[in-house]
mmCIF file of N, CA and C in Angstrom:
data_model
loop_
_atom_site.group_PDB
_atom_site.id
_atom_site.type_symbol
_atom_site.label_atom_id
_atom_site.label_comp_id
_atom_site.label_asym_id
_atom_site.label_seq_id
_atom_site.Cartn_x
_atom_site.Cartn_y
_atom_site.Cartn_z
ATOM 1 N N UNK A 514 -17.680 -98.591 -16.976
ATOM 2 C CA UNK A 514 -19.043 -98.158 -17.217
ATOM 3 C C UNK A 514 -19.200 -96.703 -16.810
ATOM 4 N N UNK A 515 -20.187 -95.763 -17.779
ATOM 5 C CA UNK A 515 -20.478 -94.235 -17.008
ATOM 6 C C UNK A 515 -21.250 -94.249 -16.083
ATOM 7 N N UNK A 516 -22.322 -94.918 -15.995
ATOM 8 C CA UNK A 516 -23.186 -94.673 -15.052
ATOM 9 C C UNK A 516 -24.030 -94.947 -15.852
ATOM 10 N N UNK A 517 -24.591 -94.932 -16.999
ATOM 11 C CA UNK A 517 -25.452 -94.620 -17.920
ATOM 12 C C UNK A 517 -25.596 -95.704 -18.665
ATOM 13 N N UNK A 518 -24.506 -96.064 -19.347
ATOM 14 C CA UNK A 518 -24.126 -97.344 -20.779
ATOM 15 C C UNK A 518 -23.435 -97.974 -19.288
ATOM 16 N N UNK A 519 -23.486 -99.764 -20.202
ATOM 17 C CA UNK A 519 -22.690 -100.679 -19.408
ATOM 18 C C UNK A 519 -22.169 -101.607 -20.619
ATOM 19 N N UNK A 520 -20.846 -102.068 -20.379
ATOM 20 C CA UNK A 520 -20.496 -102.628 -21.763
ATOM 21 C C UNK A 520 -20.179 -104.079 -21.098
ATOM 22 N N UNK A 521 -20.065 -105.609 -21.830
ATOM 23 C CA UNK A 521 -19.323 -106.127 -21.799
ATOM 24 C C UNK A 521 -18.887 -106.964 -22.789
ATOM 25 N N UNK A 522 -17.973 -107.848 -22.428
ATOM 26 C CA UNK A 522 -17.490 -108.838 -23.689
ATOM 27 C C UNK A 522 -17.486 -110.270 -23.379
ATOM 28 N N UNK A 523 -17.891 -110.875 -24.340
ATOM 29 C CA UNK A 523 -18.323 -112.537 -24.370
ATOM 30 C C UNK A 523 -16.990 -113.200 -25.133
ATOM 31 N N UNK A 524 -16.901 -114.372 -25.274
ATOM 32 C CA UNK A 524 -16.521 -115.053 -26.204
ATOM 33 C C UNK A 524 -16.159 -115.779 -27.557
ATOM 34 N N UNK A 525 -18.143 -114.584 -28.157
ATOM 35 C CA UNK A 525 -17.991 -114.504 -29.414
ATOM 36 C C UNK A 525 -17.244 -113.378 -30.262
ATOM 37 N N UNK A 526 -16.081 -112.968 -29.204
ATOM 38 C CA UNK A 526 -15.452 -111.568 -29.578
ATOM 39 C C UNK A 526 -16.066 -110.295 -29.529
ATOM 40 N N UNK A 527 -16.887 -110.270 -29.216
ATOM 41 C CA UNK A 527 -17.767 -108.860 -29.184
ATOM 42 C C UNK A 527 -18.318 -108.459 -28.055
ATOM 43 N N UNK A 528 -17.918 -106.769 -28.280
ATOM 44 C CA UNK A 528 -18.172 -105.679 -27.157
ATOM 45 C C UNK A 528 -19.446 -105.269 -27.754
ATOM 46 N N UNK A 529 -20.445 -105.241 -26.571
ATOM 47 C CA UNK A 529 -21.679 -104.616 -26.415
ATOM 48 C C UNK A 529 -21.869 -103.373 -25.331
ATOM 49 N N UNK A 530 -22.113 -102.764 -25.893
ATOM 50 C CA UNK A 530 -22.946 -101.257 -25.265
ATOM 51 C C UNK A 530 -24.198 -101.421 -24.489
ATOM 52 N N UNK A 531 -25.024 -100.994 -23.043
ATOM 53 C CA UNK A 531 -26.280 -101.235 -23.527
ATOM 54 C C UNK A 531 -26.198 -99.927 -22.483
ATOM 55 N N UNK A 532 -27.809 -99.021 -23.127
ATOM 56 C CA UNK A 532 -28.377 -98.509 -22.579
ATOM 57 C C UNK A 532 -28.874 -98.579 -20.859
ATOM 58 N N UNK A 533 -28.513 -98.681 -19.761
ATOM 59 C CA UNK A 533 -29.213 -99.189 -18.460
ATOM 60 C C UNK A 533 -30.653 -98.235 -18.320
ATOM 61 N N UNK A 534 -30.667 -97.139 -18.979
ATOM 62 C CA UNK A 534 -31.774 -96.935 -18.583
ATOM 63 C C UNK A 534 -33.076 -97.491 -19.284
ATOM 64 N N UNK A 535 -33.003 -97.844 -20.368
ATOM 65 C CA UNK A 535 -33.565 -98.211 -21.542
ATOM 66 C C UNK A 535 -33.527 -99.349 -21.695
ATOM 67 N N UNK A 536 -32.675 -100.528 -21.544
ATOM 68 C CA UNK A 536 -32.162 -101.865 -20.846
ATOM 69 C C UNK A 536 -32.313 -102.256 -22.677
ATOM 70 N N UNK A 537 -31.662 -101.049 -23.218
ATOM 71 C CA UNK A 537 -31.533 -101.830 -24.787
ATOM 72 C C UNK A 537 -29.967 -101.808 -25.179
ATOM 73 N N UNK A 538 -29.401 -102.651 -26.322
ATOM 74 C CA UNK A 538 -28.184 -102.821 -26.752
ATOM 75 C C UNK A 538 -27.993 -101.507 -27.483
ATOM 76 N N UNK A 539 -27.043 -101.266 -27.720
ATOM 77 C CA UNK A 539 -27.185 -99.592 -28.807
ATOM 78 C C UNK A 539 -25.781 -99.681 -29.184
ATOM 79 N N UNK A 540 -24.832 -100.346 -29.191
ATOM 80 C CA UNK A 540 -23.883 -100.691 -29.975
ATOM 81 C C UNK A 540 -23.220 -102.092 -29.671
ATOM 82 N N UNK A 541 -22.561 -102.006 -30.874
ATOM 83 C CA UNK A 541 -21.792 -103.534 -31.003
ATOM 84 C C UNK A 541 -20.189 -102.982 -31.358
ATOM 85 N N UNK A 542 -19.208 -103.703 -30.939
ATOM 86 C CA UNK A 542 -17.699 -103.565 -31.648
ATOM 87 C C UNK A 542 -17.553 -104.836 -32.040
ATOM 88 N N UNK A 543 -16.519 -105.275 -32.991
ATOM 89 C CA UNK A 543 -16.784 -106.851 -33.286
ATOM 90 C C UNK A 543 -15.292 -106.146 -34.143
ATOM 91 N N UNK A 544 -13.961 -107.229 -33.327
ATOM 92 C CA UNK A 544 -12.491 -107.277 -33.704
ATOM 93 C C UNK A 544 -13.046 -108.188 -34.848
ATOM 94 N N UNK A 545 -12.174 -107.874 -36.011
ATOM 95 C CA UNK A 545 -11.758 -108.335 -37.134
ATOM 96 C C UNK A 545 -11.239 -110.179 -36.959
ATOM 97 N N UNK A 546 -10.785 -110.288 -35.705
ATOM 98 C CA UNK A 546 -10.885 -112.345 -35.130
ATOM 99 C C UNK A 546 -11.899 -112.518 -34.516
ATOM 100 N N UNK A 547 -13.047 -112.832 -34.955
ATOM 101 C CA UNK A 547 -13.988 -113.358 -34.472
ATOM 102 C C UNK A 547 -13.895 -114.373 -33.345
ATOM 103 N N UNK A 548 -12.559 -115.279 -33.841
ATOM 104 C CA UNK A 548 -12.325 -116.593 -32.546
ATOM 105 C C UNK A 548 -11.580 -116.044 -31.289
ATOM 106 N N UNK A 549 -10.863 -114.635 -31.418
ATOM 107 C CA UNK A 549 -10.388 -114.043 -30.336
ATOM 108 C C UNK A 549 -11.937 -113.668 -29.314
ATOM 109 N N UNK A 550 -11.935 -114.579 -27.783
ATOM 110 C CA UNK A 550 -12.775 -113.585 -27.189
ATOM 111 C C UNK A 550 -12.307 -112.618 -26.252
ATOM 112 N N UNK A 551 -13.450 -112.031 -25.524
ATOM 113 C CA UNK A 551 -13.005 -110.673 -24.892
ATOM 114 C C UNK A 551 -13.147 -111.014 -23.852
ATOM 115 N N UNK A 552 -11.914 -110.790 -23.112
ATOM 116 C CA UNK A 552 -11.542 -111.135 -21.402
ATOM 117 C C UNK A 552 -12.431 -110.393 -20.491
ATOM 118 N N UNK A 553 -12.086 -108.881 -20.758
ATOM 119 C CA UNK A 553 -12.293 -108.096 -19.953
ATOM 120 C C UNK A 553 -12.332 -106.435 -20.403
ATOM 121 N N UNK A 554 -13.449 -105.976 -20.144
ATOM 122 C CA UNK A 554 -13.233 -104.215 -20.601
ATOM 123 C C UNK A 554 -13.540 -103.220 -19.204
ATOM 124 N N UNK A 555 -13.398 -102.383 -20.100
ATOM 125 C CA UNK A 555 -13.269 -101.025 -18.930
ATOM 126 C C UNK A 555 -13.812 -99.679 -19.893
ATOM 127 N N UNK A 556 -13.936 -98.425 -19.525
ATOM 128 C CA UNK A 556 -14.177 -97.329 -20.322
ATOM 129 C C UNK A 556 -13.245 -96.483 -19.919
ATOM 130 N N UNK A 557 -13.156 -95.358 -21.035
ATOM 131 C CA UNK A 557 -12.597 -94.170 -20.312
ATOM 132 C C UNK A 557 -13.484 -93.654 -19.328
ATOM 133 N N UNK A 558 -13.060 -92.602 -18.843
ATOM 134 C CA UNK A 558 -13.836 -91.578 -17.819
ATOM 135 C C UNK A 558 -14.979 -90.665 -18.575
ATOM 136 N N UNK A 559 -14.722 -90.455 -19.247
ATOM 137 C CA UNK A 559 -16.031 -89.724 -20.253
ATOM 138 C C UNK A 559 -16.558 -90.690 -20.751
ATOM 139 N N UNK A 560 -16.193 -92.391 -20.780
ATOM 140 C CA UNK A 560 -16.976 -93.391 -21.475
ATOM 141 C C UNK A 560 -17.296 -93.022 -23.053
ATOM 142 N N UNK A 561 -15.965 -92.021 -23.894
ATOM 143 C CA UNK A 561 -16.285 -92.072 -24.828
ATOM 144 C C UNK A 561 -15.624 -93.672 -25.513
ATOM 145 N N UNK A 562 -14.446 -94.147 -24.975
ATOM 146 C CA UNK A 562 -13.396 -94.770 -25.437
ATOM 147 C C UNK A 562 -13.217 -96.031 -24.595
ATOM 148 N N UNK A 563 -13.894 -97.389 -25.510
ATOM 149 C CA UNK A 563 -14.171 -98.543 -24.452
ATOM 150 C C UNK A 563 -12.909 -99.317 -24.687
ATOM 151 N N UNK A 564 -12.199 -99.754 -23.389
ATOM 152 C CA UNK A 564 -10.496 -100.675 -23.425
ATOM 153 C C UNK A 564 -11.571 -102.499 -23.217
ATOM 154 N N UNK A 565 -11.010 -102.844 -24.226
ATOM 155 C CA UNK A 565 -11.027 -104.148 -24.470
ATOM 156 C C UNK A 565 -10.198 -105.314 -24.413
ATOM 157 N N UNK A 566 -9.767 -106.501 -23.387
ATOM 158 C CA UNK A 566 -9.062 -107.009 -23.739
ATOM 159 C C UNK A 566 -9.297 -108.387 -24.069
ATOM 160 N N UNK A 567 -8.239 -108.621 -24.815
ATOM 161 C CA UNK A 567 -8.798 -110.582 -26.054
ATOM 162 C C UNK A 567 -7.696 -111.536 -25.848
ATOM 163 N N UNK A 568 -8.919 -112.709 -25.783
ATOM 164 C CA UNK A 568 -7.988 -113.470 -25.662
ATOM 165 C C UNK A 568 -6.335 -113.969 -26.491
ATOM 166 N N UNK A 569 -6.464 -113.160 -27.943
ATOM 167 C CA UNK A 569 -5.384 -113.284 -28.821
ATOM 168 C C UNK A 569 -4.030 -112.340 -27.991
ATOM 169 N N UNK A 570 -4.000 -111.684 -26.923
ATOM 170 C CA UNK A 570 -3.200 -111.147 -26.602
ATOM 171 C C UNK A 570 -2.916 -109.581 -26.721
ATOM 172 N N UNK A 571 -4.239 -109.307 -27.260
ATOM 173 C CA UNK A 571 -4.366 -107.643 -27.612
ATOM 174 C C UNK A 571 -5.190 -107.284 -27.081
ATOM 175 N N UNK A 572 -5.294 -105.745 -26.930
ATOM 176 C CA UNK A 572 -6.056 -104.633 -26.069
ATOM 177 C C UNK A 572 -6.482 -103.786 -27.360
ATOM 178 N N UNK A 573 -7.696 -103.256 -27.684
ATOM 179 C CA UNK A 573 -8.640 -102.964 -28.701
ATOM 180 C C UNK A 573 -9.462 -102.001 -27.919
ATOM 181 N N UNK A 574 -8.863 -100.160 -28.576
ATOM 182 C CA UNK A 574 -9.627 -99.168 -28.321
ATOM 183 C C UNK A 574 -10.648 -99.100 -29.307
ATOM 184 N N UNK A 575 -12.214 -99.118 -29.059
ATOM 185 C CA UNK A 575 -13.248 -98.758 -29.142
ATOM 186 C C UNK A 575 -13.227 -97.470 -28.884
ATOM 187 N N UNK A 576 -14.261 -96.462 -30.219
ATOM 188 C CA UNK A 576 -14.449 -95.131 -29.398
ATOM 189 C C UNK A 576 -15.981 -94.961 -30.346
ATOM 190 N N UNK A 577 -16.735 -94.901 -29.235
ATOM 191 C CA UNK A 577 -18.459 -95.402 -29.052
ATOM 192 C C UNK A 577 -19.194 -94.041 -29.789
ATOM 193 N N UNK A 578 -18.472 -92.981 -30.130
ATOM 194 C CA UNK A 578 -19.044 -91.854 -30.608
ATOM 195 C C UNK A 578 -19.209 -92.314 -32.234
ATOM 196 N N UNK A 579 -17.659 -92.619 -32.662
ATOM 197 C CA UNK A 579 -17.470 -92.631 -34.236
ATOM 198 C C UNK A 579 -18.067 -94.401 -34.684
ATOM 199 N N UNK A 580 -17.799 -95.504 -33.403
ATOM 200 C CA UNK A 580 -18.258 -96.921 -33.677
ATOM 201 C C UNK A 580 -17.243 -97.397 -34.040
ATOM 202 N N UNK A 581 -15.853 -96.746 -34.235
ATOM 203 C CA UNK A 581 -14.746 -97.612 -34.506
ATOM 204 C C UNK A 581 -13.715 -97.429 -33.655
ATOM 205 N N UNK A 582 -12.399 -98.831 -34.283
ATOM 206 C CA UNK A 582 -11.802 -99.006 -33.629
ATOM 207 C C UNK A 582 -10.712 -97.795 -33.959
ATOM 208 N N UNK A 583 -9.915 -97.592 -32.405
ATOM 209 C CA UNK A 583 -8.961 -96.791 -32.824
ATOM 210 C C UNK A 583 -7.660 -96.973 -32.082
ATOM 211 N N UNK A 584 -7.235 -98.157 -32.006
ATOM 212 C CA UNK A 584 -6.006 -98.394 -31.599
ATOM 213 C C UNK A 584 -5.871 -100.093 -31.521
ATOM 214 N N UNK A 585 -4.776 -100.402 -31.410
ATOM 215 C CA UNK A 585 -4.674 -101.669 -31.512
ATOM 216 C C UNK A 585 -3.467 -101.897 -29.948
ATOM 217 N N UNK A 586 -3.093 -102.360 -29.091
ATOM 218 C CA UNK A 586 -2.132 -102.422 -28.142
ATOM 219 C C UNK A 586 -1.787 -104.171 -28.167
ATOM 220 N N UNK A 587 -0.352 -103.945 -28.547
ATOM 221 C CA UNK A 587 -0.386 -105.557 -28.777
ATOM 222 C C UNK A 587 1.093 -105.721 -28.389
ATOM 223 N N UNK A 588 1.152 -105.264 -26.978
ATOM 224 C CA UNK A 588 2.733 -105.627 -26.221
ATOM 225 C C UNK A 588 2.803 -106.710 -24.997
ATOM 226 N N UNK A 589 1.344 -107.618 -25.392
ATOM 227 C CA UNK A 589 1.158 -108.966 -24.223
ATOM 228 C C UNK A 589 1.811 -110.206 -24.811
ATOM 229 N N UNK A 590 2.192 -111.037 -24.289
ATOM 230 C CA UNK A 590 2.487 -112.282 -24.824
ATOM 231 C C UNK A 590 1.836 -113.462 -24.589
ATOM 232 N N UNK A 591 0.611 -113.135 -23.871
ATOM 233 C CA UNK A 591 -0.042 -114.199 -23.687
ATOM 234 C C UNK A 591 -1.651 -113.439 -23.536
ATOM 235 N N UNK A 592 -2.858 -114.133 -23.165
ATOM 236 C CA UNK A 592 -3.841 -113.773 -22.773
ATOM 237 C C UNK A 592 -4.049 -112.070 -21.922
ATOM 238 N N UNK A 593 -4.848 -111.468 -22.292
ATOM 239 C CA UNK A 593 -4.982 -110.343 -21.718
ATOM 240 C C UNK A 593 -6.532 -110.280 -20.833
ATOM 241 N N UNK A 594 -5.775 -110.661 -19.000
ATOM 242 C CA UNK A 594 -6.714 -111.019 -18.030
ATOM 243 C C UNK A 594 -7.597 -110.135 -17.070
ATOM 244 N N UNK A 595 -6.885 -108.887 -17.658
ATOM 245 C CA UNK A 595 -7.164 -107.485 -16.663
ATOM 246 C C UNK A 595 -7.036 -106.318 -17.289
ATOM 247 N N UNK A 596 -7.524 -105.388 -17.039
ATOM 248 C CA UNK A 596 -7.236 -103.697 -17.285
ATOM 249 C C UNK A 596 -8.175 -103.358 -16.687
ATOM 250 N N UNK A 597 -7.515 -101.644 -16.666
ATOM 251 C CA UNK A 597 -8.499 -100.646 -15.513
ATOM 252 C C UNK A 597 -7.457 -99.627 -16.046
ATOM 253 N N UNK A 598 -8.430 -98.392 -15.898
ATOM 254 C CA UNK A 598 -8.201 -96.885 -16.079
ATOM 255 C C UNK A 598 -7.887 -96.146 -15.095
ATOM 256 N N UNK A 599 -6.571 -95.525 -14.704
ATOM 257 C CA UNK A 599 -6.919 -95.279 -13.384
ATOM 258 C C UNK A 599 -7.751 -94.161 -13.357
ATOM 259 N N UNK A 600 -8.346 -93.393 -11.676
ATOM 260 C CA UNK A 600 -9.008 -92.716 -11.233
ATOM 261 C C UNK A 600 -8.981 -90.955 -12.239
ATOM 262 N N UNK A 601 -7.845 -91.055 -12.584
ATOM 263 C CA UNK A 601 -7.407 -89.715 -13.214
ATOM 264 C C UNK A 601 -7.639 -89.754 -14.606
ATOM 265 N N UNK A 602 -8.365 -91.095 -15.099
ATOM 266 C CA UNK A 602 -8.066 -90.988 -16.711
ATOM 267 C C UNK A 602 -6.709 -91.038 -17.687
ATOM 268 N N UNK A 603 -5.776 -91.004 -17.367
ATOM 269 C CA UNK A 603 -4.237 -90.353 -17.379
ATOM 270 C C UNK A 603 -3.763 -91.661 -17.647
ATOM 271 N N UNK A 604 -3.964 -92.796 -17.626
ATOM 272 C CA UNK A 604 -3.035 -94.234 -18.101
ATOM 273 C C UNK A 604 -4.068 -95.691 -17.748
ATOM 274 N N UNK A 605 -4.256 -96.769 -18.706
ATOM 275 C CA UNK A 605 -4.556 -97.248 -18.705
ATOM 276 C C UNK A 605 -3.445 -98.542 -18.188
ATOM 277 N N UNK A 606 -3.934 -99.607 -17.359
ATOM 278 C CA UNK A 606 -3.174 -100.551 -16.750
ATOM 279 C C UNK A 606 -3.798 -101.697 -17.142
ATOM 280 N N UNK A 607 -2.621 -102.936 -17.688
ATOM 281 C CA UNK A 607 -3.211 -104.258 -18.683
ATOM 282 C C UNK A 607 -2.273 -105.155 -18.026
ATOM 283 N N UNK A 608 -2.925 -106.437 -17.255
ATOM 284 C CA UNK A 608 -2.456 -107.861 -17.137
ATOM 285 C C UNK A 608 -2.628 -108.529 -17.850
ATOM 286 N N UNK A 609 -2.367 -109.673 -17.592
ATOM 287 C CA UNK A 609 -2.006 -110.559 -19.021
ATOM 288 C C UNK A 609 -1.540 -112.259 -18.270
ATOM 289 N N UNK A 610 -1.834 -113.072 -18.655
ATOM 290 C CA UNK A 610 -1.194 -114.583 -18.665
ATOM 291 C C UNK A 610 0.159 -114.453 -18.661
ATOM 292 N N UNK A 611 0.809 -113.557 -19.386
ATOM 293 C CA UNK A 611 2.625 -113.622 -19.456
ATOM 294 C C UNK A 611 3.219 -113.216 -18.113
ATOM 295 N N UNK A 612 2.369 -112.735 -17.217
ATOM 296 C CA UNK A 612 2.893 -112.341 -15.796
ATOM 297 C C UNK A 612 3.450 -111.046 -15.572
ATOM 298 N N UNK A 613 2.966 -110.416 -16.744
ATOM 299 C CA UNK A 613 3.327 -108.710 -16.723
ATOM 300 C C UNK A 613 1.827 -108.132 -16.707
ATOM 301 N N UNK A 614 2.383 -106.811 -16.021
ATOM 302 C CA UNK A 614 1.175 -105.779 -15.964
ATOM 303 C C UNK A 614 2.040 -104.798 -16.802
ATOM 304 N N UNK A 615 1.295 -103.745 -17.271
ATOM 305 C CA UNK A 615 1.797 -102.799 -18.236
ATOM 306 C C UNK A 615 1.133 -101.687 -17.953
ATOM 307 N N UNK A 616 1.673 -100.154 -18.471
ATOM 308 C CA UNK A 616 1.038 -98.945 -17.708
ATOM 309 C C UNK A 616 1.184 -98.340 -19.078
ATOM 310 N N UNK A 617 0.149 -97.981 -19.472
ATOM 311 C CA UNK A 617 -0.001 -97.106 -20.615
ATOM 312 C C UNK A 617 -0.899 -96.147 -20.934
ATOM 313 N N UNK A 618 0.155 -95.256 -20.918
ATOM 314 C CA UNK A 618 -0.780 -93.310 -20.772
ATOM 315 C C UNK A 618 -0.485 -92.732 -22.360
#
């Protein structure tokens, strides 16, 4: 989250945006598997670029300026239970059901 927007993800596959100051929704992302849901997200540091992860085993860059997706990360083999950005912006870090964590900058 920036401080500003707060995002999260449900089960019906979809990442929501909302305004906190305004306490309104102001975007939606919605993966192409609807039955995949979303474990867990995170933002970049500028909160332009929201990390998503689904239960199908993939990680799904959101980038909240343009409304689309722009990456697909699909090196889990099972459920994707965790991610976080670290402090520097500089690499994103993804757990998973398969018992791997992964570091990707």
């Amino acid at each position: 989250s920036s401080g500003i927007n707060a995002e999260y993800g449900s089960d019906d596959g979809i990442v929501r945006l909302f305004d906190i100051r305004s306490d309104q929704e102001i975007a939606q992302y919605s993966y192409e598997y609807p039955q995949a849901g979303v474990s867990c997200v995170d933002t970049s540091l500028s909160g332009r670029i929201i990390f998503a992860g689904y239960d199908d085993f993939n990680v799904i860059l959101w980038d909240t300026l343009l409304g689309e997706l722009v990456a697909v990360l699909s090196e889990h083999g099972a459920k994707v239970s965790c991610l976080g950005v670290d402090k520097d912006g500089v690499a994103l870090c993804t757990g998973s059901w398969d018992n791997l964590l992964k570091i990707w900058n």
